[in-house]
GROMACS .gro file of C-alpha atoms in nm:
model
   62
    1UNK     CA    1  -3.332   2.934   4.594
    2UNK     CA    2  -3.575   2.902   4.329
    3UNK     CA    3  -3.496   3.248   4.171
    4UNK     CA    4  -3.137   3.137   4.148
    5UNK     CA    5  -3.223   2.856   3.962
    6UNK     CA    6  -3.405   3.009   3.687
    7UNK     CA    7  -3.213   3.267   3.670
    8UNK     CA    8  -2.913   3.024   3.613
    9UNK     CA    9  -3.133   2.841   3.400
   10UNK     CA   10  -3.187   3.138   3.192
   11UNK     CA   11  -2.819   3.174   3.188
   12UNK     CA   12  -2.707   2.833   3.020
   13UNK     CA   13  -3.007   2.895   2.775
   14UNK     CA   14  -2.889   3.205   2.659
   15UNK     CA   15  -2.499   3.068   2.661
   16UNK     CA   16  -2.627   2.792   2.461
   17UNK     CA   17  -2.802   2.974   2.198
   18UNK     CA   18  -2.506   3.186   2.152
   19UNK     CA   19  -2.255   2.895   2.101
   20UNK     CA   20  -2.340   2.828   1.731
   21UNK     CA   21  -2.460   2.514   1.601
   22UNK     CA   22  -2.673   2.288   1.794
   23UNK     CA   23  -2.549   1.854   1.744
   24UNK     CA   24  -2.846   1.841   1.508
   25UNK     CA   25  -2.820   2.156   1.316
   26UNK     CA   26  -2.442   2.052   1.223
   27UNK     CA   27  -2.544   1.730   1.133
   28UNK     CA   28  -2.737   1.863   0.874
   29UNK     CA   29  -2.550   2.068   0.778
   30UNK     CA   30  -2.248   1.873   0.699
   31UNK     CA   31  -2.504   1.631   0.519
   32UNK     CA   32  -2.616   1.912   0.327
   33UNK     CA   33  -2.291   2.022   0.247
   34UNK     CA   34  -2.056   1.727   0.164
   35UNK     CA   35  -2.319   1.462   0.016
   36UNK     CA   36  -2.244   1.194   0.305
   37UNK     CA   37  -2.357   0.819   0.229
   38UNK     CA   38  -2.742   0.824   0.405
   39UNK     CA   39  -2.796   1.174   0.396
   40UNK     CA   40  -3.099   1.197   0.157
   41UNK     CA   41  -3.335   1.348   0.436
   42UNK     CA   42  -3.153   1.596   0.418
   43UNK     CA   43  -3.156   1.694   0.017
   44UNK     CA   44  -3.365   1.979  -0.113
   45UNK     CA   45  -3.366   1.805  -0.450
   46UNK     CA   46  -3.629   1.798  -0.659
   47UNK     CA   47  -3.628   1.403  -0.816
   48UNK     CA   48  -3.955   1.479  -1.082
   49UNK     CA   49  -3.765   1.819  -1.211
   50UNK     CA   50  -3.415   1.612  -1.222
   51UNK     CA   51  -3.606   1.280  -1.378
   52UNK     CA   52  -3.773   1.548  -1.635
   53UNK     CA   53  -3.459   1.699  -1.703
   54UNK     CA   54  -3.305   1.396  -1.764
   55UNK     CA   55  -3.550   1.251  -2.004
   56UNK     CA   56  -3.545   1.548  -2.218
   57UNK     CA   57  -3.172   1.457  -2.208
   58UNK     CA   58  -3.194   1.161  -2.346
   59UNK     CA   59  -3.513   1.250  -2.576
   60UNK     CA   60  -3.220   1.533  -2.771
   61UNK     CA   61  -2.941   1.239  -2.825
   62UNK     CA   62  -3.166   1.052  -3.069
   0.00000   0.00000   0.00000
């Protein structure tokens, strides 16, 4: 019975990692994506390069 089992086991694993994206992985994804409210964990944003960038915006107008 015990072979059955993993081997089963095995079986929803393997369906499972063939099904796409896991609750998680979409959530981030979608955050990623569309902006959402909240969903600065997610950003791969550098703030100092945008802050820099900004400043020397603002240091050209005058």
């Amino acid at each position: 019975m015990k072979k059955d089992n993993q081997i089963n086991a095995e079986s929803i694993k393997e369906q499972s990692r063939r099904s796409g994206l896991s609750y998680n992985e979409a959530k981030e994804y979608i955050a990623r994506t569309t902006g959402g409210h909240g969903t600065n964990i997610y950003s791969n944003t550098d703030l100092e390069a945008v802050k820099r960038k900004n400043q020397k915006s603002e240091d050209n107008k005058s």
